[in-house]
Coordinates of C-alpha atoms in Angstrom, one line a residue:
M5 CA -22.4 3.4 62.4
T6 CA -22.8 7.0 62.5
D7 CA -20.7 7.7 59.4
T8 CA -22.6 5.2 57.8
H9 CA -25.7 7.2 58.3
E10 CA -24.2 10.7 57.7
L11 CA -22.5 9.1 54.6
H12 CA -25.8 7.9 53.5
T13 CA -27.8 11.4 54.0
H14 CA -25.0 13.0 52.5
L15 CA -24.8 10.8 49.1
L16 CA -29.3 10.9 48.7
A17 CA -29.3 14.3 48.6
A18 CA -26.2 14.7 46.4
I19 CA -28.1 12.1 43.9
A20 CA -30.9 14.7 44.3
A21 CA -29.7 17.6 43.8
A22 CA -27.7 16.3 40.8
A23 CA -29.0 18.9 37.7
G24 CA -27.8 16.6 35.2
L25 CA -26.3 13.2 34.0
D26 CA -22.9 14.4 33.8
A27 CA -23.2 16.0 37.3
L28 CA -25.1 12.5 38.5
E29 CA -22.2 10.6 37.1
A30 CA -19.9 12.4 39.1
V31 CA -22.3 11.1 42.3
R32 CA -22.0 7.4 41.4
V33 CA -17.9 7.7 41.3
E34 CA -17.6 9.2 44.3
A35 CA -20.0 6.4 45.9
L36 CA -19.4 3.2 43.9
G37 CA -16.2 3.9 42.2
K38 CA -13.0 2.4 42.8
Q39 CA -11.9 4.8 45.2
G40 CA -15.6 5.8 46.1
R41 CA -16.8 6.3 49.8
V42 CA -19.2 3.3 49.8
T43 CA -16.5 0.9 48.2
A44 CA -13.9 2.1 50.8
L45 CA -16.4 0.7 53.5
L46 CA -17.5 -2.6 51.6
K47 CA -13.3 -3.2 51.6
T48 CA -13.1 -2.7 55.3
L49 CA -15.2 -5.7 55.8
G50 CA -12.5 -8.1 54.8
A51 CA -10.3 -7.2 57.8
M52 CA -13.5 -7.3 60.6
S53 CA -13.9 -9.8 63.0
P54 CA -16.6 -12.3 62.2
E55 CA -18.9 -10.1 65.1
E56 CA -17.9 -6.6 63.8
R57 CA -18.7 -7.8 60.3
Q58 CA -22.1 -8.8 61.5
A59 CA -22.5 -5.7 63.3
R60 CA -21.6 -3.3 60.4
G61 CA -22.2 -5.4 57.2
P62 CA -25.7 -5.1 57.4
A63 CA -25.5 -1.5 57.0
I64 CA -23.0 -1.1 54.7
H65 CA -24.9 -3.3 52.2
Q66 CA -27.7 -1.7 52.5
L67 CA -25.8 2.4 52.1
R68 CA -24.6 0.6 48.7
E69 CA -28.2 -0.9 47.2
A70 CA -29.7 2.3 48.7
V71 CA -27.4 4.8 46.9
T72 CA -27.4 2.4 43.7
A73 CA -31.3 2.2 43.7
A74 CA -31.6 6.4 44.5
I75 CA -29.1 6.7 41.5
A76 CA -30.7 4.6 39.1
E77 CA -34.3 6.1 39.9
R78 CA -32.7 9.8 39.2
R79 CA -30.9 8.7 36.1
A80 CA -34.2 7.2 34.2
V81 CA -36.0 11.2 35.5
L82 CA -32.5 12.9 33.9
E83 CA -32.9 11.1 30.5
Q84 CA -36.6 11.8 30.4
V85 CA -36.0 15.4 31.0
A86 CA -33.3 15.7 28.6
L87 CA -35.9 13.6 25.7
D88 CA -38.7 16.0 26.8
A89 CA -36.4 19.2 25.9
Q90 CA -34.6 17.4 22.8
L91 CA -38.2 16.7 21.5
A92 CA -39.5 20.2 22.6
G93 CA -36.9 21.5 20.7
E94 CA -37.0 19.9 17.3
A95 CA -39.7 20.4 14.8
L96 CA -40.6 18.3 11.8
D97 CA -42.5 20.2 8.7
M98 CA -45.0 17.7 7.8
T99 CA -46.0 19.8 4.5
L100 CA -41.9 19.4 3.1
P101 CA -41.6 16.7 0.5
V102 CA -40.6 13.7 1.2
D103 CA -37.1 12.2 -0.4
L104 CA -38.0 9.4 -2.3
P105 CA -34.8 6.8 -2.3
A106 CA -33.3 6.4 -5.8
G107 CA -35.3 3.7 -7.6
G108 CA -35.5 2.3 -11.0
T109 CA -38.4 3.4 -13.7
V110 CA -40.5 1.0 -16.3
H111 CA -39.9 2.5 -19.9
P112 CA -43.5 4.3 -21.5
V113 CA -42.4 1.4 -24.0
S114 CA -42.6 -1.6 -21.5
Q115 CA -45.7 0.2 -19.8
V116 CA -47.7 0.5 -23.2
M117 CA -47.0 -3.1 -23.7
D118 CA -48.3 -4.4 -20.4
E119 CA -51.2 -1.7 -21.0
L120 CA -52.2 -3.9 -24.7
A121 CA -51.7 -7.1 -22.9
E122 CA -54.3 -6.5 -20.2
I123 CA -56.9 -4.7 -22.9
F124 CA -57.1 -7.4 -25.5
A125 CA -57.1 -9.9 -22.5
D126 CA -60.1 -8.6 -21.7
L127 CA -61.3 -8.9 -25.3
G128 CA -60.0 -12.9 -25.2
F129 CA -56.5 -12.3 -27.2
A130 CA -53.8 -14.1 -26.0
V131 CA -50.2 -13.3 -26.4
A132 CA -47.8 -14.8 -29.0
T133 CA -44.2 -14.4 -29.3
G134 CA -41.5 -15.7 -32.3
P135 CA -38.0 -15.2 -32.9
E136 CA -36.4 -11.7 -34.2
I137 CA -34.0 -13.4 -36.0
E138 CA -36.5 -14.9 -38.8
D139 CA -36.0 -16.6 -42.3
D140 CA -37.2 -15.3 -45.6
W141 CA -40.5 -17.3 -45.6
H142 CA -41.8 -16.5 -42.0
N143 CA -41.2 -12.5 -42.9
F144 CA -41.8 -12.5 -46.7
G145 CA -42.7 -15.4 -48.6
A146 CA -46.0 -16.6 -46.6
L147 CA -47.1 -13.2 -46.1
N148 CA -47.6 -13.3 -49.9
I149 CA -44.2 -10.6 -50.7
P150 CA -42.5 -12.8 -52.9
E151 CA -38.4 -12.1 -53.7
T152 CA -39.3 -10.2 -56.4
H153 CA -42.3 -7.9 -55.4
P154 CA -42.2 -4.0 -54.6
A155 CA -43.5 -3.8 -51.4
R156 CA -40.2 -5.4 -50.2
A157 CA -38.6 -2.1 -50.7
M158 CA -41.4 -0.6 -48.0
Q159 CA -39.5 -3.2 -45.2
D160 CA -35.9 -2.6 -45.9
T161 CA -34.7 -4.5 -43.3
F162 CA -30.9 -5.9 -41.9
Y163 CA -29.8 -9.4 -43.2
V164 CA -28.0 -11.8 -41.3
A165 CA -25.7 -14.1 -43.4
R166 CA -26.0 -17.8 -43.1
G167 CA -23.0 -20.2 -42.3
Q168 CA -20.2 -20.5 -45.2
G169 CA -21.6 -22.4 -47.9
D170 CA -25.4 -22.6 -46.9
E171 CA -27.2 -21.6 -50.6
A172 CA -29.9 -20.8 -48.8
A173 CA -31.7 -16.6 -48.7
P174 CA -29.4 -14.9 -45.6
L175 CA -31.7 -14.6 -42.6
V176 CA -33.4 -11.2 -41.4
L177 CA -33.9 -9.1 -38.5
R178 CA -37.8 -9.3 -38.5
T179 CA -39.3 -6.5 -40.0
H180 CA -42.6 -6.9 -38.3
T181 CA -44.2 -9.2 -35.9
S182 CA -46.8 -10.5 -38.6
P183 CA -43.9 -13.9 -38.2
V184 CA -45.6 -14.6 -35.4
Q185 CA -49.0 -14.6 -36.5
I186 CA -47.7 -17.3 -39.8
R187 CA -46.3 -19.2 -36.8
T188 CA -49.4 -19.5 -35.0
M189 CA -51.5 -20.1 -37.8
V190 CA -48.9 -23.3 -38.9
E191 CA -48.8 -24.9 -35.8
V192 CA -52.8 -24.7 -35.7
A193 CA -52.7 -26.6 -39.4
R194 CA -50.5 -29.2 -38.3
R195 CA -52.3 -30.2 -34.8
Q196 CA -54.4 -33.6 -35.3
D197 CA -56.5 -33.2 -32.5
G198 CA -59.5 -31.4 -34.3
A199 CA -58.5 -28.1 -32.8
G200 CA -57.2 -25.6 -35.0
A201 CA -58.9 -22.5 -35.4
P202 CA -60.7 -20.1 -33.8
I203 CA -57.1 -18.0 -33.3
R204 CA -57.2 -14.9 -31.4
I205 CA -53.4 -13.4 -30.3
I206 CA -51.9 -10.5 -30.9
A207 CA -48.3 -10.0 -30.9
P208 CA -45.6 -7.4 -29.5
G209 CA -42.2 -7.2 -29.8
R210 CA -38.9 -5.8 -31.2
V211 CA -38.9 -5.2 -35.3
Y212 CA -35.9 -3.7 -37.1
R213 CA -36.1 -1.8 -40.5
S214 CA -33.7 1.0 -42.2
D215 CA -34.8 4.5 -41.1
W216 CA -33.6 7.1 -38.4
D217 CA -35.8 10.4 -37.7
A218 CA -37.8 12.1 -35.5
T219 CA -40.5 9.2 -36.0
H220 CA -38.5 6.4 -37.1
T221 CA -35.6 4.3 -35.6
P222 CA -33.7 1.0 -36.4
M223 CA -35.1 -0.9 -34.2
F224 CA -38.7 0.0 -33.0
H225 CA -41.5 -1.8 -31.0
Q226 CA -44.9 -3.5 -32.9
V227 CA -48.0 -5.2 -32.1
E228 CA -50.2 -6.8 -34.2
G229 CA -53.3 -8.9 -33.8
L230 CA -54.9 -12.0 -35.9
V231 CA -58.4 -12.9 -35.8
I232 CA -59.0 -16.4 -37.3
D233 CA -62.1 -17.8 -37.4
K234 CA -65.6 -18.5 -39.1
G235 CA -68.0 -15.6 -40.7
I236 CA -65.3 -12.8 -39.9
T237 CA -65.9 -9.5 -41.6
L238 CA -64.6 -6.2 -41.2
G239 CA -67.3 -5.4 -38.9
H240 CA -65.6 -7.5 -36.3
L241 CA -62.3 -5.9 -37.1
K242 CA -64.0 -2.1 -36.4
W243 CA -65.8 -3.0 -33.6
T244 CA -62.5 -4.5 -32.4
L245 CA -60.3 -1.7 -33.1
E246 CA -62.6 0.7 -31.7
T247 CA -63.0 -1.0 -28.4
F248 CA -59.3 -1.2 -28.0
L249 CA -58.4 2.3 -29.0
R250 CA -61.3 3.7 -27.0
A251 CA -59.6 1.5 -23.9
F252 CA -56.3 2.3 -24.6
F253 CA -56.4 6.0 -24.4
E254 CA -59.2 6.1 -21.8
R255 CA -61.7 8.1 -23.8
D256 CA -65.4 6.9 -24.7
D257 CA -65.7 9.6 -27.6
V258 CA -62.8 8.2 -29.8
V259 CA -64.0 8.0 -33.5
L260 CA -62.5 6.2 -36.2
R261 CA -61.9 6.9 -40.0
L262 CA -61.1 3.5 -42.1
R263 CA -59.6 4.4 -45.2
P264 CA -58.8 2.1 -48.3
S265 CA -55.4 0.8 -48.7
Y266 CA -52.8 -1.7 -49.9
F267 CA -50.9 -4.3 -47.9
P268 CA -49.9 -7.5 -49.7
F269 CA -51.1 -9.8 -47.0
T270 CA -54.8 -8.3 -46.3
E271 CA -57.8 -7.7 -48.6
P272 CA -59.4 -5.6 -48.4
S273 CA -57.0 -3.1 -46.3
A274 CA -57.4 -0.2 -44.6
E275 CA -55.7 2.4 -42.9
V276 CA -57.2 3.5 -39.8
D277 CA -57.3 7.5 -38.6
V278 CA -58.3 8.7 -35.2
G279 CA -60.1 11.6 -34.5
F280 CA -58.5 14.3 -32.6
S281 CA -59.5 17.6 -31.0
V282 CA -57.7 21.1 -29.5
E283 CA -58.6 21.1 -25.7
K284 CA -57.0 24.0 -23.6
G285 CA -54.2 24.3 -26.3
K286 CA -53.3 20.9 -26.9
R287 CA -54.2 18.4 -29.4
V288 CA -55.9 15.2 -27.5
I289 CA -57.2 12.0 -28.8
G290 CA -61.0 11.7 -29.2
G291 CA -63.6 14.7 -29.6
D292 CA -64.7 16.2 -32.5
A293 CA -62.5 15.8 -34.9
T294 CA -64.2 18.7 -37.5
G295 CA -64.1 21.3 -34.7
D296 CA -61.5 23.8 -35.1
G297 CA -58.5 22.7 -34.8
G298 CA -59.5 19.1 -35.1
G299 CA -58.4 16.6 -37.4
W300 CA -57.6 12.9 -38.4
M301 CA -54.5 11.0 -37.4
E302 CA -53.2 7.5 -38.8
V303 CA -52.5 5.2 -36.1
L304 CA -52.7 1.8 -37.4
G305 CA -52.8 -0.4 -40.7
S306 CA -55.6 -3.6 -40.8
G307 CA -57.3 -5.9 -43.2
M308 CA -59.1 -9.0 -43.8
V309 CA -56.5 -11.4 -44.1
H310 CA -55.3 -12.4 -47.6
P311 CA -57.0 -16.2 -48.8
R312 CA -53.7 -16.8 -50.0
V313 CA -52.1 -16.0 -46.5
I314 CA -54.4 -18.1 -44.9
A315 CA -53.8 -21.1 -47.4
N316 CA -50.0 -20.5 -47.5
C317 CA -50.2 -21.6 -43.3
G318 CA -52.2 -24.8 -44.1
L319 CA -55.3 -23.7 -43.4
D320 CA -58.3 -23.6 -46.0
P321 CA -59.6 -20.2 -47.1
D322 CA -63.1 -21.5 -48.0
E323 CA -63.6 -22.2 -44.2
W324 CA -61.5 -19.9 -42.6
Q325 CA -61.4 -16.0 -42.8
G326 CA -59.8 -13.4 -40.5
F327 CA -58.7 -9.9 -40.1
A328 CA -54.9 -8.7 -39.0
F329 CA -53.7 -5.2 -37.7
G330 CA -50.8 -3.3 -36.7
C331 CA -49.4 -0.5 -35.0
G332 CA -46.1 0.9 -33.5
I333 CA -46.0 0.6 -29.9
D334 CA -43.8 3.4 -29.5
R335 CA -46.4 5.4 -31.5
L336 CA -49.0 4.9 -29.6
A337 CA -46.6 6.2 -26.3
M338 CA -46.1 9.4 -28.0
L339 CA -49.9 10.1 -28.8
K340 CA -50.7 9.1 -25.4
Y341 CA -47.8 10.8 -22.8
G342 CA -47.2 13.4 -25.3
I343 CA -43.8 12.2 -26.5
D344 CA -42.4 14.6 -29.2
D345 CA -39.3 12.5 -30.6
L346 CA -39.1 9.0 -31.0
R347 CA -35.6 9.0 -30.7
P348 CA -34.6 9.5 -27.2
M349 CA -36.6 6.6 -26.6
F350 CA -33.6 4.6 -26.9
E351 CA -30.7 7.1 -26.0
A352 CA -30.2 6.1 -22.7
D353 CA -30.7 9.1 -20.8
T354 CA -31.9 8.6 -17.3
R355 CA -33.8 12.2 -17.0
W356 CA -35.7 11.0 -19.7
L357 CA -36.7 8.2 -18.4
H358 CA -37.2 9.5 -15.3
H359 CA -39.9 12.3 -16.8
Y360 CA -41.5 9.9 -18.6
G361 CA -41.2 6.5 -16.7
F362 CA -43.8 4.6 -14.3
A363 CA -43.1 3.9 -11.0
A364 CA -42.2 -0.2 -10.6
L365 CA -45.4 -1.1 -9.1
D366 CA -47.7 1.1 -11.3
V367 CA -49.0 -2.0 -13.1
P368 CA -51.9 -1.3 -15.4
T369 CA -55.3 -2.7 -14.7
L370 CA -58.9 -2.3 -15.8
S371 CA -60.1 -1.6 -12.5
G372 CA -57.1 1.1 -11.9
G373 CA -57.8 2.9 -14.8
V374 CA -56.3 1.3 -18.1
G375 CA -59.2 0.6 -20.4
T376 CA -61.6 2.4 -18.5
P377 CA -63.3 5.8 -20.4
A378 CA -62.6 8.7 -19.0

């Protein structure tokens, strides 16, 4: 019993004196390891008589429990001391920039498409789509551009051969999204439920022409708008375009200038210029177009839908009138986001995309700024 008491005192003192986790582990091995002193005492219980085991057993078990509890308590203290020392030695500079994980970005063209859909939805327009491979009638004929019309030279495109033995005119990659307008009007004219017009749609999408320079590419993106209703005038067209452009460029001082022009599918027709000014040495949309450095920039074409186009789609031009407009989405992106060259938009350079791209969750909303005058 005296040996047990002395061992108890010795081990508790060693545990209390352990300055680190390694020292504490050495004490644990000395006491409770396979060859430990407490373990050796436990092994002697088997050779004792029942009377001896009853006399000495409780003290040995109490020694093991006391040593085990003391080691656990001391380990908790030493681990906390080690953690405090580690935290004291580490410093986190909260002013350093965060390394963001690698992620994709939204292309400026896709972002502008979403912005257009948001703005025009607020004006009551629906988004309409159609095939990119079109027949000659939808792409040209229905739009008052017959086969021998010189306006076809303005929209040189790519032709898709039909099957062998098919004598029909070859298919084309659409040169504009106007075929979507034609398909919409034809579908409305075919309805038998008396629904019919009015029509208010925008038609964004890819279009194709045989061009390639700093401001033209063989494939680009276009958005066209169409309104068909009764009593539609040029005043409605001008108001719609003003509202759209002020919302898109997020400035309430955008001024438009309509110049007479010619398009086969509208009459009268107008090119739409938007005024720009120079602010801090940079050309920006809006402001005083007549001021120093200011001027006008063409952004889209428009006009009243030609009565012949309305008739071609099965609607009565004496009852229904409307206006249409169209512009390049890529050029809108260039104007709004300061992009100087159109071609890098299609060159798959991730450095360019990370510079001009948008975060995946940066969804355009009117409440978030898109469409709100600055």
